[in-house]
């Protein structure tokens, strides 16, 4: 059992007031809050070992390089990658997806097919559209049902020898649906296709085992799992990373440069051009240490309780409809009140110190499917409480009365 009050004390922002009310932060799907240990680690880097990495023989450079590579090793262990050089530091999930899509521009030809799920964030749609426009490949969409689940029978029909890469999120940011990615990975491989998993919404809730999943690429961001913004991870199988061309040219990613020819560095440096977010990379390891200390089994149990309790309480409100009712779901509740725009509810409850997300959540195709402008999204983390949910429910009731 988690000592929630002790955990909440680790997060200084949770003790503050917003609009004169205690902050209730239910926008964890957008970004998580940061524990003091992460905040302190950022400061410690800049106070004690700030230097560029991989390039200097002086002491600070060596210390910074060691800390950066130790963090890479922590992340390798966390996701169970076979090699540390399969773990690439990026600026976030979006960068990782674009890196892979750009690499496939050298592989795809007209008539090849890219499969993308209907549940995707725009970051996992637009790069593939751009890739198809560039190469003449065809983008095909795995459809969803009214519960917000991907229709596996249709996925199976779409797969063919023309399919070169499949891309899907592990968990939907807009609906909380947990996709059957192990099945999708196996089916993609059966037709010779690669598969990329967008794990941005998954890593705050579970530990992906990339070897067990057998995915070709897995991408995620640090800031959704108690880490800093501006840093993320692209895991790629060694064979695929060796096959793909570099995404950017510059320092660090080269072995030798002349004006006649450049040869590229070995993995992972081939894809890590320029000075990275050194502090972010180091501190992402600190954030993962913190979450493992809390324990992902404990996190999942707490968040499942919050999801079940929040769902029950919100459904007490007349005219409230929840979008995303998959049996396999994480701690996200997207809902609307009949006849009321989601933005209006969000604005009113913000005045009461409650942070939720309103809008299309960068998932407009999902909103188009349900023929709605957007939803109110309450996304819970392990540091949230049932008491906070009670306050939110009463606030939504109050806002509903005001707007009816």
Short mmCIF file of C-alpha atoms in Angstrom, two decimals:
data_model
loop_
_atom_site.label_atom_id
_atom_site.label_comp_id
_atom_site.label_asym_id
_atom_site.label_seq_id
_atom_site.Cartn_x
_atom_site.Cartn_y
_atom_site.Cartn_z
CA UNK A 1 0.00 0.00 0.00
CA UNK A 2 1.23 3.46 -0.88
CA UNK A 3 1.49 6.18 1.74
CA UNK A 4 -0.16 8.77 -0.51
CA UNK A 5 0.38 11.70 1.81
CA UNK A 6 4.09 10.87 2.07
CA UNK A 7 4.30 10.62 -1.71
CA UNK A 8 2.41 13.89 -2.18
CA UNK A 9 4.97 15.58 0.09
CA UNK A 10 7.61 14.65 -2.51
CA UNK A 11 5.91 16.98 -5.03
CA UNK A 12 6.21 20.62 -3.90
CA UNK A 13 3.76 21.96 -6.49
CA UNK A 14 0.91 19.92 -5.00
CA UNK A 15 0.96 22.00 -1.82
CA UNK A 16 0.25 25.29 -3.56
CA UNK A 17 -3.05 27.06 -4.16
CA UNK A 18 -4.54 28.09 -7.50
CA UNK A 19 -7.17 30.83 -7.52
CA UNK A 20 -7.21 30.62 -3.73
CA UNK A 21 -8.04 26.90 -3.70
CA UNK A 22 -5.79 23.87 -3.09
CA UNK A 23 -4.43 22.69 -6.44
CA UNK A 24 -6.06 19.53 -7.77
CA UNK A 25 -3.97 18.44 -10.73
CA UNK A 26 -5.79 16.12 -13.12
CA UNK A 27 -3.84 16.94 -16.29
CA UNK A 28 -1.24 14.21 -15.94
CA UNK A 29 -1.85 13.01 -19.50
CA UNK A 30 -0.32 16.28 -20.70
CA UNK A 31 2.59 16.27 -18.26
CA UNK A 32 3.24 14.90 -14.79
CA UNK A 33 4.44 16.87 -11.82
CA UNK A 34 8.03 16.54 -10.62
CA UNK A 35 9.25 15.21 -7.27
CA UNK A 36 11.79 17.20 -5.29
CA UNK A 37 14.50 14.63 -6.05
CA UNK A 38 14.16 15.41 -9.77
CA UNK A 39 14.15 19.16 -9.19
CA UNK A 40 17.25 18.84 -7.02
CA UNK A 41 19.03 16.67 -9.59
CA UNK A 42 18.59 19.34 -12.27
CA UNK A 43 20.10 21.95 -9.97
CA UNK A 44 22.91 19.59 -8.92
CA UNK A 45 23.97 19.03 -12.53
CA UNK A 46 24.30 22.76 -13.27
CA UNK A 47 25.93 23.51 -9.92
CA UNK A 48 28.48 20.71 -9.92
CA UNK A 49 29.26 19.04 -13.27
CA UNK A 50 27.99 21.30 -16.06
CA UNK A 51 30.10 20.53 -19.12
CA UNK A 52 29.68 19.19 -22.63
CA UNK A 53 29.85 15.43 -22.98
CA UNK A 54 31.83 12.90 -25.06
CA UNK A 55 34.24 15.61 -26.19
CA UNK A 56 36.53 16.63 -23.36
CA UNK A 57 39.34 15.07 -21.38
CA UNK A 58 38.89 17.49 -18.48
CA UNK A 59 37.30 16.32 -15.26
CA UNK A 60 33.90 18.00 -15.56
CA UNK A 61 33.38 16.66 -19.06
CA UNK A 62 34.23 13.16 -17.89
CA UNK A 63 31.87 13.44 -14.91
CA UNK A 64 29.02 14.70 -17.09
CA UNK A 65 29.65 12.00 -19.71
CA UNK A 66 29.68 9.28 -17.07
CA UNK A 67 26.43 10.53 -15.53
CA UNK A 68 24.77 10.72 -18.96
CA UNK A 69 25.80 7.20 -19.92
CA UNK A 70 24.85 5.81 -16.50
CA UNK A 71 21.37 7.23 -17.13
CA UNK A 72 21.28 5.55 -20.54
CA UNK A 73 22.08 2.29 -18.79
CA UNK A 74 19.28 2.82 -16.28
CA UNK A 75 16.83 3.34 -19.12
CA UNK A 76 18.14 0.26 -20.93
CA UNK A 77 17.50 -1.81 -17.81
CA UNK A 78 14.11 -0.21 -17.23
CA UNK A 79 12.75 -1.15 -20.66
CA UNK A 80 14.89 -4.32 -20.90
CA UNK A 81 16.67 -3.34 -24.11
CA UNK A 82 19.29 -5.85 -25.20
CA UNK A 83 21.99 -3.21 -25.77
CA UNK A 84 22.54 0.27 -24.34
CA UNK A 85 23.26 1.56 -27.85
CA UNK A 86 19.66 0.71 -28.80
CA UNK A 87 18.57 3.50 -26.42
CA UNK A 88 18.72 6.90 -28.14
CA UNK A 89 18.21 10.18 -26.33
CA UNK A 90 15.83 12.52 -28.14
CA UNK A 91 13.94 15.69 -27.31
CA UNK A 92 10.75 13.68 -26.83
CA UNK A 93 8.26 11.28 -28.38
CA UNK A 94 7.57 13.53 -31.37
CA UNK A 95 11.25 13.71 -32.29
CA UNK A 96 11.61 9.94 -32.05
CA UNK A 97 8.65 9.32 -34.36
CA UNK A 98 9.95 11.84 -36.88
CA UNK A 99 13.42 10.27 -36.77
CA UNK A 100 12.00 6.86 -37.70
CA UNK A 101 9.61 8.25 -40.33
CA UNK A 102 12.45 10.20 -41.92
CA UNK A 103 14.58 7.06 -42.02
CA UNK A 104 11.83 5.13 -43.79
CA UNK A 105 11.87 7.72 -46.58
CA UNK A 106 14.95 5.88 -47.83
CA UNK A 107 13.13 2.53 -47.71
CA UNK A 108 9.60 3.08 -48.99
CA UNK A 109 8.59 3.20 -52.64
CA UNK A 110 5.31 4.10 -54.38
CA UNK A 111 2.57 1.62 -53.55
CA UNK A 112 4.05 0.54 -50.21
CA UNK A 113 1.67 0.87 -47.27
CA UNK A 114 1.91 2.45 -43.82
CA UNK A 115 -0.69 1.43 -41.23
CA UNK A 116 -1.62 3.91 -38.50
CA UNK A 117 -4.28 3.45 -35.84
CA UNK A 118 -7.37 5.63 -35.52
CA UNK A 119 -6.46 6.34 -31.88
CA UNK A 120 -3.29 8.31 -32.55
CA UNK A 121 -2.05 11.64 -31.29
CA UNK A 122 -1.30 14.04 -34.13
CA UNK A 123 2.42 13.41 -33.51
CA UNK A 124 1.92 9.85 -34.67
CA UNK A 125 -0.17 10.79 -37.71
CA UNK A 126 1.39 13.81 -39.36
CA UNK A 127 4.97 12.45 -39.76
CA UNK A 128 3.58 9.39 -41.57
CA UNK A 129 1.39 11.54 -43.81
CA UNK A 130 4.46 13.58 -44.70
CA UNK A 131 6.40 10.37 -45.35
CA UNK A 132 3.70 9.06 -47.70
CA UNK A 133 3.55 12.35 -49.58
CA UNK A 134 7.31 12.21 -50.03
CA UNK A 135 7.57 8.57 -51.12
CA UNK A 136 4.26 7.77 -52.82
CA UNK A 137 3.43 5.22 -50.13
CA UNK A 138 -0.20 4.81 -49.04
CA UNK A 139 -1.43 5.59 -45.52
CA UNK A 140 -4.10 3.23 -44.23
CA UNK A 141 -6.04 3.58 -40.98
CA UNK A 142 -6.87 0.83 -38.48
CA UNK A 143 -10.45 1.71 -37.45
CA UNK A 144 -11.92 1.93 -33.95
CA UNK A 145 -15.29 1.01 -32.45
CA UNK A 146 -17.65 3.01 -30.24
CA UNK A 147 -15.85 1.89 -27.08
CA UNK A 148 -12.63 3.42 -28.35
CA UNK A 149 -11.01 0.08 -29.13
CA UNK A 150 -9.12 -0.78 -32.29
CA UNK A 151 -10.95 -3.37 -34.40
CA UNK A 152 -8.47 -6.22 -34.67
CA UNK A 153 -10.39 -8.04 -37.40
CA UNK A 154 -10.02 -4.96 -39.61
CA UNK A 155 -6.35 -4.66 -38.68
CA UNK A 156 -5.78 -8.22 -39.81
CA UNK A 157 -7.50 -7.48 -43.14
CA UNK A 158 -5.37 -4.38 -43.75
CA UNK A 159 -2.08 -6.21 -43.25
CA UNK A 160 -0.39 -7.46 -46.39
CA UNK A 161 3.00 -7.85 -48.02
CA UNK A 162 2.64 -4.19 -49.04
CA UNK A 163 2.67 -3.16 -45.36
CA UNK A 164 6.14 -1.85 -44.50
CA UNK A 165 5.52 -0.28 -41.10
CA UNK A 166 2.69 -0.23 -38.57
CA UNK A 167 2.46 2.53 -35.95
CA UNK A 168 0.18 2.64 -32.94
CA UNK A 169 0.15 4.02 -29.45
CA UNK A 170 0.43 1.71 -26.48
CA UNK A 171 -2.20 3.74 -24.63
CA UNK A 172 -4.49 6.41 -26.10
CA UNK A 173 -3.91 9.88 -24.68
CA UNK A 174 -7.50 10.93 -25.44
CA UNK A 175 -9.43 7.87 -24.25
CA UNK A 176 -7.07 5.84 -22.04
CA UNK A 177 -7.50 2.69 -24.15
CA UNK A 178 -4.71 0.13 -23.72
CA UNK A 179 -4.08 -1.37 -27.13
CA UNK A 180 -3.26 -5.08 -27.71
CA UNK A 181 0.22 -4.22 -28.91
CA UNK A 182 1.76 -7.67 -28.42
CA UNK A 183 -0.79 -9.13 -30.84
CA UNK A 184 -0.26 -6.23 -33.26
CA UNK A 185 3.51 -6.65 -33.15
CA UNK A 186 3.28 -10.38 -33.88
CA UNK A 187 0.82 -9.82 -36.75
CA UNK A 188 2.95 -7.06 -38.29
CA UNK A 189 6.03 -9.27 -38.18
CA UNK A 190 4.08 -12.12 -39.80
CA UNK A 191 3.82 -10.05 -43.01
CA UNK A 192 7.39 -8.73 -42.75
CA UNK A 193 6.46 -5.25 -41.52
CA UNK A 194 8.23 -3.19 -38.88
CA UNK A 195 6.21 -1.68 -36.01
CA UNK A 196 6.64 1.46 -33.92
CA UNK A 197 4.93 1.83 -30.55
CA UNK A 198 4.21 5.29 -29.17
CA UNK A 199 4.63 4.71 -25.46
CA UNK A 200 4.27 8.33 -24.30
CA UNK A 201 1.08 7.59 -22.35
CA UNK A 202 2.15 4.12 -21.24
CA UNK A 203 5.45 4.69 -19.44
CA UNK A 204 3.90 6.68 -16.55
CA UNK A 205 1.79 3.62 -15.71
CA UNK A 206 3.79 0.51 -16.61
CA UNK A 207 7.24 -0.83 -17.49
CA UNK A 208 7.47 -1.87 -21.14
CA UNK A 209 9.68 -4.88 -21.82
CA UNK A 210 10.82 -4.25 -25.37
CA UNK A 211 12.45 -7.66 -25.77
CA UNK A 212 9.33 -9.48 -24.64
CA UNK A 213 7.14 -7.26 -26.83
CA UNK A 214 9.59 -7.74 -29.72
CA UNK A 215 8.73 -4.27 -31.07
CA UNK A 216 11.09 -2.68 -33.57
CA UNK A 217 10.77 0.85 -32.16
CA UNK A 218 9.37 2.21 -28.89
CA UNK A 219 9.27 5.94 -28.19
CA UNK A 220 8.41 7.97 -25.08
CA UNK A 221 8.96 11.28 -23.31
CA UNK A 222 10.45 11.99 -19.90
CA UNK A 223 8.08 14.72 -18.82
CA UNK A 224 5.06 12.43 -18.53
CA UNK A 225 6.86 10.14 -16.06
CA UNK A 226 8.05 12.64 -13.43
CA UNK A 227 11.07 13.70 -15.50
CA UNK A 228 12.02 17.02 -17.12
CA UNK A 229 10.66 18.38 -20.38
CA UNK A 230 12.74 18.34 -23.54
CA UNK A 231 14.07 14.81 -23.23
CA UNK A 232 12.78 11.47 -24.48
CA UNK A 233 13.84 8.05 -25.67
CA UNK A 234 13.75 6.20 -28.95
CA UNK A 235 14.40 2.50 -28.51
CA UNK A 236 15.21 0.75 -31.76
CA UNK A 237 16.41 -2.74 -32.52
CA UNK A 238 20.09 -2.66 -33.42
CA UNK A 239 19.47 -4.07 -36.91
CA UNK A 240 16.91 -1.37 -37.72
CA UNK A 241 19.04 1.47 -36.34
CA UNK A 242 21.97 0.30 -38.45
CA UNK A 243 19.72 0.19 -41.52
CA UNK A 244 18.23 3.68 -41.14
CA UNK A 245 20.21 6.74 -42.29
CA UNK A 246 21.07 9.52 -39.81
CA UNK A 247 18.29 12.01 -39.12
CA UNK A 248 20.53 15.05 -38.59
CA UNK A 249 24.08 15.92 -39.50
CA UNK A 250 26.51 17.65 -37.19
CA UNK A 251 28.93 17.10 -34.39
CA UNK A 252 29.00 13.89 -32.34
CA UNK A 253 27.34 11.74 -35.05
CA UNK A 254 30.44 11.49 -37.24
CA UNK A 255 33.49 9.25 -37.30
CA UNK A 256 35.49 11.22 -39.87
CA UNK A 257 34.74 14.31 -41.96
CA UNK A 258 36.49 15.54 -45.08
CA UNK A 259 35.04 17.78 -47.78
CA UNK A 260 34.96 14.75 -50.02
CA UNK A 261 33.22 12.27 -47.68
CA UNK A 262 31.86 11.81 -44.17
CA UNK A 263 31.61 8.52 -42.31
CA UNK A 264 29.16 8.16 -39.45
CA UNK A 265 29.74 7.18 -35.84
CA UNK A 266 28.54 3.92 -34.37
CA UNK A 267 25.28 3.62 -32.45
CA UNK A 268 23.93 5.41 -30.53
CA UNK A 269 25.92 8.48 -31.57
CA UNK A 270 24.91 8.15 -35.23
CA UNK A 271 21.50 9.58 -34.25
CA UNK A 272 22.58 12.02 -31.53
CA UNK A 273 23.92 15.01 -33.45
CA UNK A 274 24.86 18.15 -31.57
CA UNK A 275 24.89 19.01 -27.89
CA UNK A 276 21.98 17.18 -26.28
CA UNK A 277 19.83 18.10 -23.30
CA UNK A 278 22.50 16.79 -20.96
CA UNK A 279 20.75 17.68 -17.72
CA UNK A 280 17.51 16.21 -19.06
CA UNK A 281 19.17 12.95 -20.03
CA UNK A 282 20.85 12.56 -16.66
CA UNK A 283 17.75 13.51 -14.68
CA UNK A 284 15.46 11.20 -16.66
CA UNK A 285 17.41 8.42 -14.98
CA UNK A 286 16.67 10.02 -11.61
CA UNK A 287 12.95 10.15 -12.42
CA UNK A 288 12.93 6.48 -13.42
CA UNK A 289 14.73 5.60 -10.18
CA UNK A 290 12.02 7.46 -8.26
CA UNK A 291 9.15 5.72 -10.03
CA UNK A 292 10.76 2.31 -9.55
CA UNK A 293 11.16 3.12 -5.87
CA UNK A 294 7.43 3.84 -5.65
CA UNK A 295 6.90 0.62 -7.61
CA UNK A 296 4.91 0.16 -10.78
CA UNK A 297 2.65 -2.47 -9.21
CA UNK A 298 1.75 0.08 -6.53
CA UNK A 299 1.27 2.77 -9.17
CA UNK A 300 -1.05 0.57 -11.22
CA UNK A 301 -3.13 -0.44 -8.19
CA UNK A 302 -3.57 3.16 -7.03
CA UNK A 303 -4.42 4.45 -10.50
CA UNK A 304 -6.91 1.64 -11.17
CA UNK A 305 -8.71 2.50 -7.93
CA UNK A 306 -8.82 6.16 -8.97
CA UNK A 307 -10.14 5.23 -12.43
CA UNK A 308 -12.91 3.03 -11.04
CA UNK A 309 -13.87 5.52 -8.33
CA UNK A 310 -13.76 8.51 -10.67
CA UNK A 311 -15.86 6.72 -13.28
CA UNK A 312 -18.50 5.79 -10.71
CA UNK A 313 -18.68 9.30 -9.21
CA UNK A 314 -18.79 11.15 -12.53
CA UNK A 315 -21.59 8.95 -13.85
CA UNK A 316 -23.75 10.28 -11.01
CA UNK A 317 -23.98 13.54 -12.95
CA UNK A 318 -27.05 13.78 -15.14
CA UNK A 319 -26.27 14.18 -18.83
CA UNK A 320 -22.63 13.10 -18.45
CA UNK A 321 -21.21 10.75 -21.09
CA UNK A 322 -17.81 9.09 -20.94
CA UNK A 323 -15.90 8.57 -24.20
CA UNK A 324 -13.55 5.61 -24.13
CA UNK A 325 -15.07 2.65 -22.35
CA UNK A 326 -12.60 -0.05 -23.28
CA UNK A 327 -12.27 -2.93 -20.83
CA UNK A 328 -8.49 -2.48 -20.97
CA UNK A 329 -7.97 1.10 -19.89
CA UNK A 330 -5.68 3.29 -17.84
CA UNK A 331 -6.46 6.23 -15.53
CA UNK A 332 -7.97 8.65 -18.07
CA UNK A 333 -11.62 9.72 -18.12
CA UNK A 334 -12.78 11.79 -21.10
CA UNK A 335 -16.33 13.07 -20.72
CA UNK A 336 -18.85 15.69 -21.78
CA UNK A 337 -22.04 17.12 -20.32
CA UNK A 338 -24.98 17.13 -22.72
CA UNK A 339 -25.58 20.59 -24.17
CA UNK A 340 -22.48 22.18 -22.62
CA UNK A 341 -19.17 22.90 -24.36
CA UNK A 342 -16.23 21.21 -22.60
CA UNK A 343 -14.23 24.45 -22.57
CA UNK A 344 -16.88 26.13 -20.42
CA UNK A 345 -16.75 23.39 -17.77
CA UNK A 346 -12.95 23.46 -17.75
CA UNK A 347 -12.84 27.23 -17.33
CA UNK A 348 -15.24 27.25 -14.39
CA UNK A 349 -13.61 24.43 -12.44
CA UNK A 350 -10.19 26.04 -12.97
CA UNK A 351 -11.51 28.90 -10.85
CA UNK A 352 -11.90 26.28 -8.11
CA UNK A 353 -8.28 25.15 -8.42
CA UNK A 354 -8.94 22.05 -10.54
CA UNK A 355 -6.71 21.45 -13.57
CA UNK A 356 -8.24 19.29 -16.30
CA UNK A 357 -7.64 19.30 -20.04
CA UNK A 358 -10.32 20.41 -22.49
CA UNK A 359 -10.33 20.22 -26.28
CA UNK A 360 -9.42 17.62 -28.87
CA UNK A 361 -6.22 16.53 -27.08
CA UNK A 362 -4.27 16.57 -30.36
CA UNK A 363 -6.46 13.67 -31.48
CA UNK A 364 -8.95 15.30 -33.83
CA UNK A 365 -9.76 12.10 -35.76
CA UNK A 366 -11.07 10.58 -32.52
CA UNK A 367 -13.29 13.61 -31.91
CA UNK A 368 -14.52 13.45 -35.51
CA UNK A 369 -15.39 9.79 -35.00
CA UNK A 370 -17.66 10.70 -32.10
CA UNK A 371 -18.86 13.90 -33.83
CA UNK A 372 -17.88 16.11 -30.89
CA UNK A 373 -15.68 19.25 -30.66
CA UNK A 374 -13.64 17.80 -27.82
CA UNK A 375 -13.91 16.43 -24.29
CA UNK A 376 -13.09 17.24 -20.70
CA UNK A 377 -10.22 14.94 -19.78
CA UNK A 378 -9.34 14.07 -16.21
CA UNK A 379 -6.11 12.07 -16.14
CA UNK A 380 -4.94 10.70 -12.80
CA UNK A 381 -1.52 9.86 -11.43
CA UNK A 382 -0.47 7.80 -8.41
CA UNK A 383 -0.18 10.95 -6.27
CA UNK A 384 -3.85 11.83 -6.74
CA UNK A 385 -6.58 10.90 -4.24
CA UNK A 386 -10.24 9.93 -4.11
CA UNK A 387 -10.87 13.04 -2.04
CA UNK A 388 -9.62 15.15 -4.95
CA UNK A 389 -12.01 13.31 -7.26
CA UNK A 390 -14.89 14.13 -4.88
CA UNK A 391 -14.00 17.82 -5.07
CA UNK A 392 -13.85 17.65 -8.88
CA UNK A 393 -17.24 15.93 -9.13
CA UNK A 394 -18.87 18.58 -6.95
CA UNK A 395 -17.19 21.30 -9.03
CA UNK A 396 -18.48 19.77 -12.28
CA UNK A 397 -21.96 19.55 -10.79
CA UNK A 398 -21.75 23.20 -9.79
CA UNK A 399 -20.50 24.25 -13.21
CA UNK A 400 -23.26 22.22 -14.88
CA UNK A 401 -25.93 24.03 -12.85
CA UNK A 402 -24.40 27.41 -13.70
CA UNK A 403 -24.32 26.63 -17.45
CA UNK A 404 -27.67 24.86 -17.81
#
